[in-house]
Amino acid sequence: MSTLRAQPLSIVGAGLAGSLLALLLARRGFAVTLYDRRPDPRSAPPAAGRSINLALAARGIRALERAGIMQQIEPLLTVMRGRMVHERSGKAALQLYGQTPDEVIYSVSRAELNRALLEAALLHEEVDVKFEQACLGANLEADTLSFQDTASGLTYEKPLAPAIAADGAGSAVRASLVAAQAIAVREESLDHDYKELTIPAQAGRHALERACLHIWPRGQFMLIALPNSDGSFTATLFLPRTGAASFGALTTPAQIHAFCTREFPDAVPLMPDLVDEFLHHPLGLLGTVHSAPWHIGGRSLLLGDAAHAIVPFHGQGMNAAFEDCLVFDELLDAHDNWASLFDAFERRRRPNAEAIAQMSLENYVEMRATVLDPAFKRHEALAFELERAFPERFIRRYSMVMFHPEIPYTEALRRGRIQAEILAAIDRDPNCAAALIHARLPPLR
Ligand SMILES: Cc1cc2nc3c(=O)[nH]c(=O)nc-3n(C[C@H](O)[C@H](O)[C@H](O)COP(=O)(O)OP(=O)(O)OC[C@H]3O[C@@H](n4cnc5c(N)ncnc54)[C@H](O)[C@@H]3O)c2cc1C
């Protein structure tokens, strides 16, 4: 431990994961310098085109609690108890996320959360943040990180080791390590993009039921909306890139208005700036990043989206990145050199990152299509019943991911598959439930 603390650490990226990790490290007395290419978010408006609000769930909350910052975050949260599914007819029905009042998730502003984390980290004199410093990559031969001051354009080098790359899905550090053939990466882009739209507050109040995540599932595409604390909702339209119903096909105000009115008739009257926002807001790209290895000895480590960006359909990218920070913090107790800590981190986290990447892709199909399927609704109702009847053994996969941080993502994926088979078997023989559950699902707790 003491040998680790002797070396000042660099963290590239003062986003969600970088700021939380800096805070956790500072609480242990580590000297940390954060670098970010953005201006200081405490004084600048948030960058356009990033998701404005995010779903925070138990894994993220557990990490925030470990950093002792949950009290400051709580006022920023808006509870979401379930998903309100809006049909084309305008009919809407709430599907609760959990069984109990505490099985809920929360909507939080990315900018406010990032600001709170940075402010908490900066209360520690061990933390220094350098904004408007874009990392250009790592040079393994020279053992340096290269930066460019975005205001002056001047470039300079800093010693590499040890550096944590928390510079997000498009990580410059990762790209430089790939170019040096030190790591390999596979980036799978989704053929659906997204655009953020606004449902403004009406006389200071939410225009839709506030305490839920709204979904307009339409088979091949969907609109969702998460509440903000100022009474507005941020809506996100996910559409294929090409085809009849796609961003490529919707280019004129008339096309956009006609399409949205046909597909989301109850949402359009709540979005007065729909066409203008659709035409002018940037198109966001989505994909999954698979990289390996995540570390170069004890010199650098990828963490958060830089290591494992995922599609957003389980609302887990930030939660997983926060869980990375928590695991990193836990491992500090057991390691006295960076190489062994980074190695243990990767061994523990990479299988979990792969599992949540897969579940996130699967959840897109569930959100945009299967939520309306009568068979899905029947299985959901049955799964809730089984959860009540066998609480030690049967926990719905959504629940394992969102409410049970003590269950690793790998285990949620594995048990989720078994549970899907059990539900299918119960369809064929309703009397087999208890025997199958006892045989195939050992108690969890
Ligand atoms: C549309 C959408 C919706 C989402 N919804 C959810 C959700 O509901 N719940 C959830 O848990 N997750 C969600 N996510 C995922 C979540 O946004 C990410 O997983 C999370 O932001 C990862 O945190 P991070 O710190 O690793 O990366 P980021 O938050 O991206 O932070 C990276 C930081 O690095 C900085 N940076 C980048 N490049 C450089 C460079 N070259 N030099 C210096 N600094 C650099 C950036 O300015 C930024 O501050 C969503 C993502 C998207 C796209």
XYZ file of C-alpha atoms in Angstrom, residues 10-383:
374
model
C -2.596 10.425 -13.574
C -6.211 9.919 -14.569
C -7.093 10.853 -18.146
C -10.752 11.905 -18.237
C -12.540 13.783 -15.471
C -15.904 12.359 -16.525
C -18.081 10.169 -14.340
C -15.613 7.354 -13.677
C -12.455 9.507 -13.576
C -13.932 11.907 -11.003
C -15.286 9.138 -8.775
C -12.003 7.244 -8.889
C -10.074 10.415 -8.017
C -12.361 10.918 -5.028
C -11.915 7.336 -3.809
C -8.140 7.553 -4.208
C -7.920 10.938 -2.495
C -9.823 9.568 0.505
C -6.953 7.099 0.866
C -4.334 9.824 0.599
C -3.194 9.226 -3.005
C -1.994 12.208 -5.023
C -4.011 12.330 -8.275
C -3.903 14.588 -11.313
C -6.969 14.486 -13.563
C -6.742 15.713 -17.164
C -9.793 16.486 -19.295
C -10.097 17.986 -22.748
C -13.336 19.784 -21.814
C -13.550 23.141 -20.079
C -14.304 23.052 -16.369
C -17.921 21.748 -16.182
C -18.415 23.721 -12.965
C -18.425 26.909 -15.046
C -19.128 25.789 -18.646
C -22.472 24.495 -20.020
C -22.607 20.735 -20.681
C -21.393 19.616 -24.106
C -24.230 19.188 -26.609
C -25.103 15.739 -27.812
C -24.220 13.716 -24.694
C -27.035 11.973 -22.894
C -28.415 14.649 -20.619
C -29.739 12.350 -17.940
C -28.903 8.811 -16.927
C -30.489 5.995 -14.966
C -28.628 5.379 -11.721
C -29.172 1.999 -10.058
C -27.882 0.002 -7.105
C -24.407 -0.748 -8.474
C -23.682 2.916 -9.037
C -25.245 3.867 -5.711
C -23.079 1.367 -3.848
C -19.935 2.934 -5.326
C -21.147 6.460 -4.511
C -21.852 5.338 -0.958
C -18.354 3.923 -0.661
C -16.996 7.319 -1.712
C -19.131 8.938 1.012
C -20.920 11.196 -1.475
C -24.450 9.780 -1.624
C -25.824 12.490 0.641
C -24.804 15.178 -1.880
C -26.158 13.146 -4.813
C -29.582 12.299 -3.335
C -31.117 15.766 -3.976
C -30.215 15.390 -7.668
C -32.253 12.187 -8.128
C -35.730 11.646 -9.560
C -37.169 8.248 -8.777
C -38.385 5.943 -11.570
C -40.560 3.095 -10.264
C -41.200 1.376 -13.563
C -41.618 1.809 -17.261
C -44.738 3.429 -18.654
C -45.350 1.719 -21.961
C -47.156 3.914 -24.508
C -48.934 2.137 -27.332
C -49.655 3.694 -30.739
C -53.316 4.008 -29.735
C -52.279 6.393 -26.946
C -53.016 3.770 -24.265
C -50.322 3.701 -21.570
C -49.653 1.127 -18.835
C -47.070 1.070 -16.053
C -44.864 -2.029 -15.672
C -43.230 -1.825 -12.228
C -39.482 -2.525 -12.100
C -39.509 -4.220 -8.716
C -41.523 -5.937 -6.012
C -40.802 -3.559 -3.157
C -40.776 0.246 -2.811
C -36.964 0.290 -2.736
C -36.637 -1.633 -6.011
C -36.513 1.508 -8.124
C -33.982 3.345 -10.259
C -33.230 7.059 -10.466
C -32.854 9.615 -13.207
C -29.930 11.984 -12.686
C -28.457 14.803 -14.733
C -25.062 13.819 -16.141
C -23.744 17.363 -15.770
C -24.911 17.779 -12.158
C -23.601 14.370 -11.145
C -20.225 15.023 -12.765
C -20.025 18.420 -11.102
C -20.842 16.982 -7.663
C -18.177 14.290 -8.053
C -15.552 16.788 -9.165
C -16.378 19.194 -6.375
C -16.114 16.409 -3.800
C -12.795 15.227 -5.247
C -11.412 18.761 -5.254
C -12.141 19.177 -1.555
C -9.079 16.944 -1.128
C -5.780 18.722 -1.523
C -4.367 15.529 -3.073
C -6.475 16.108 -6.227
C -5.550 18.453 -9.049
C -7.656 18.836 -12.212
C -6.309 20.225 -15.461
C -9.076 21.153 -17.901
C -8.792 21.856 -21.621
C -5.920 19.401 -21.821
C -6.573 16.816 -24.530
C -4.620 13.625 -24.204
C -3.157 12.616 -27.552
C -2.160 9.144 -26.379
C 0.474 7.114 -24.576
C 3.983 6.472 -25.863
C 5.164 3.191 -24.379
C 8.721 3.523 -25.668
C 9.249 6.949 -24.145
C 7.037 6.036 -21.153
C 5.010 9.233 -21.573
C 1.501 10.561 -22.051
C 1.148 13.330 -24.656
C -1.200 16.253 -24.143
C -2.324 19.285 -26.048
C -3.505 22.445 -24.373
C -6.710 23.088 -26.327
C -6.516 26.876 -25.872
C -2.920 27.435 -26.969
C -2.445 24.334 -29.140
C 0.841 23.638 -27.351
C 1.745 19.994 -26.849
C 3.761 18.517 -23.995
C 4.591 15.185 -22.342
C 4.056 13.794 -18.857
C 5.451 10.599 -17.346
C 3.123 7.694 -18.090
C 3.256 5.444 -15.092
C 0.910 4.887 -13.505
C -1.964 6.265 -15.576
C -5.632 5.344 -15.583
C -7.408 5.940 -18.877
C -10.973 6.982 -18.060
C -11.349 8.964 -21.268
C -14.561 7.356 -22.437
C -15.779 5.284 -25.372
C -13.521 7.023 -27.905
C -10.466 6.786 -25.611
C -7.337 8.364 -27.101
C -5.179 6.361 -24.704
C -6.767 3.109 -25.906
C -6.298 4.144 -29.550
C -2.588 4.811 -28.998
C -2.124 1.445 -27.272
C -3.905 -0.268 -30.147
C -1.663 1.570 -32.627
C 1.375 0.332 -30.664
C -0.104 -3.199 -30.859
C -0.036 -3.392 -27.068
C -3.761 -4.106 -26.904
C -6.435 -5.289 -29.313
C -9.870 -3.766 -29.690
C -13.080 -4.767 -31.422
C -15.636 -2.028 -31.813
C -19.107 -3.244 -32.790
C -21.222 -0.333 -33.853
C -24.987 -0.618 -33.680
C -26.860 0.151 -36.894
C -29.244 2.316 -34.872
C -28.400 5.892 -33.818
C -30.078 8.257 -31.379
C -31.209 11.841 -31.065
C -32.165 13.700 -27.906
C -35.381 15.736 -27.817
C -37.140 17.719 -25.100
C -40.500 17.422 -23.383
C -40.531 20.745 -21.535
C -42.181 21.320 -18.176
C -45.755 22.602 -18.288
C -46.212 25.404 -15.764
C -43.206 24.032 -13.857
C -44.627 20.500 -13.707
C -43.891 17.284 -15.553
C -46.111 16.873 -18.606
C -46.184 13.081 -18.111
C -46.260 10.862 -15.029
C -43.054 11.887 -13.286
C -41.900 8.790 -11.409
C -41.221 6.487 -14.335
C -39.269 5.941 -17.492
C -41.558 6.349 -20.489
C -41.208 4.080 -23.520
C -42.909 4.183 -26.882
C -41.868 0.752 -28.259
C -42.443 0.345 -31.982
C -40.766 -2.926 -32.903
C -37.720 -1.791 -34.875
C -37.307 1.509 -33.037
C -38.436 3.371 -29.921
C -38.709 6.676 -28.126
C -37.929 6.870 -24.412
C -38.121 9.728 -21.891
C -36.463 10.160 -18.493
C -37.641 12.805 -16.004
C -35.487 15.773 -15.000
C -35.759 17.522 -11.659
C -36.792 20.823 -13.340
C -40.091 19.343 -14.593
C -38.882 18.516 -18.088
C -38.175 15.128 -19.638
C -35.264 14.315 -21.896
C -36.583 12.090 -24.658
C -34.313 9.941 -26.796
C -35.356 8.609 -30.175
C -33.544 5.430 -31.239
C -33.945 4.681 -34.943
C -32.155 2.569 -37.558
C -29.637 4.484 -39.644
C -31.178 3.431 -42.961
C -34.465 1.993 -44.226
C -38.072 3.156 -44.381
C -38.300 4.250 -40.711
C -34.810 5.625 -40.194
C -32.796 8.752 -39.572
C -31.676 8.503 -43.196
C -35.264 8.693 -44.427
C -36.392 11.584 -42.221
C -34.844 14.733 -43.614
C -37.605 17.307 -44.108
C -39.821 18.961 -41.473
C -42.916 17.438 -43.118
C -41.459 13.904 -43.024
C -40.350 14.264 -39.399
C -43.685 15.654 -38.270
C -45.726 13.044 -40.132
C -43.590 10.158 -38.864
C -43.625 11.255 -35.213
C -47.349 12.062 -35.271
C -48.108 8.616 -36.662
C -45.800 6.732 -34.273
C -45.952 8.778 -31.064
C -49.309 10.606 -31.207
C -49.485 11.273 -27.458
C -45.879 12.525 -27.217
C -45.822 14.941 -30.167
C -48.141 17.563 -28.596
C -45.759 17.668 -25.613
C -42.720 18.470 -27.781
C -43.209 21.972 -29.215
C -39.661 22.105 -30.603
C -39.666 18.573 -31.981
C -38.936 19.323 -35.639
C -36.366 21.991 -34.889
C -34.554 19.775 -32.363
C -34.723 16.790 -34.700
C -33.102 18.805 -37.488
C -30.445 20.465 -35.344
C -29.514 18.117 -32.508
C -26.508 15.926 -33.238
C -26.961 12.284 -34.102
C -25.408 10.053 -31.439
C -23.712 6.789 -32.366
C -23.920 3.641 -30.271
C -21.775 0.569 -29.988
C -19.877 -1.900 -27.868
C -16.136 -1.766 -27.236
C -14.379 -5.064 -26.505
C -10.721 -4.533 -25.633
C -7.973 -6.713 -24.181
C -5.771 -6.554 -22.284
C -6.925 -3.590 -20.236
C -3.521 -2.893 -18.711
C 0.135 -2.602 -19.674
C 1.923 -4.041 -16.662
C 1.661 -1.476 -13.897
C 2.020 1.441 -16.303
C -1.520 2.061 -17.478
C -5.029 0.712 -17.107
C -8.243 1.270 -19.068
C -11.354 1.745 -16.926
C -15.026 2.613 -17.537
C -16.157 3.218 -21.128
C -12.526 3.402 -22.274
C -12.269 -0.320 -21.531
C -15.815 -1.501 -22.143
C -18.324 0.947 -23.637
C -21.731 -0.670 -24.082
C -25.058 0.250 -25.656
C -27.314 2.137 -23.222
C -30.386 -0.110 -23.188
C -29.903 -1.556 -19.717
C -28.953 1.836 -18.278
C -25.749 0.285 -16.931
C -22.744 1.940 -18.624
C -22.196 4.475 -15.858
C -23.248 1.990 -13.190
C -20.665 -0.488 -14.481
C -18.024 2.260 -14.652
C -18.798 3.201 -11.037
C -18.589 -0.464 -10.062
C -15.135 -0.513 -11.705
C -14.119 2.309 -9.349
C -15.461 0.452 -6.337
C -13.611 -2.753 -7.251
C -10.419 -0.757 -7.878
C -10.777 0.771 -4.436
C -11.357 -2.633 -2.818
C -8.279 -4.066 -4.532
C -6.078 -1.342 -3.054
C -6.360 -3.178 0.262
C -4.833 -6.338 -1.152
C -2.057 -5.204 -3.526
C 1.252 -3.473 -3.069
C 2.159 -2.918 -6.708
C 0.217 -1.513 -9.653
C 0.930 -4.427 -11.997
C -0.715 -6.983 -9.730
C -3.590 -4.641 -8.881
C -4.288 -3.837 -12.557
C -4.106 -7.529 -13.383
C -6.528 -8.489 -10.598
C -8.841 -5.674 -11.686
C -8.946 -6.890 -15.262
C -9.472 -10.513 -14.262
C -12.391 -9.555 -12.054
C -14.021 -6.961 -14.306
C -13.558 -8.077 -17.923
C -15.913 -11.107 -17.773
C -18.482 -8.893 -16.066
C -18.102 -6.189 -18.709
C -18.685 -8.788 -21.432
C -21.800 -10.027 -19.619
C -23.403 -6.607 -19.242
C -22.482 -5.753 -22.856
C -24.488 -8.752 -23.997
C -27.434 -8.106 -21.679
C -27.552 -4.472 -22.828
C -27.886 -5.506 -26.455
C -30.600 -8.009 -25.532
C -32.456 -5.342 -23.590
C -32.823 -3.189 -26.712
C -35.018 -5.870 -28.256
C -36.977 -6.160 -25.007
C -37.531 -2.396 -24.728
C -38.417 -1.659 -28.324
C -40.440 -4.793 -29.102
C -41.068 -7.557 -26.581
C -42.547 -5.353 -23.833
C -45.748 -5.383 -25.888
C -45.749 -9.118 -26.539
C -48.450 -10.990 -24.560
C -46.045 -13.924 -23.999
C -43.460 -11.542 -22.517
C -46.074 -9.976 -20.227
C -47.211 -13.437 -19.099
C -43.624 -14.490 -18.348
C -42.984 -11.229 -16.506
C -46.042 -11.773 -14.305
C -44.992 -15.359 -13.675
C -41.408 -14.306 -12.919
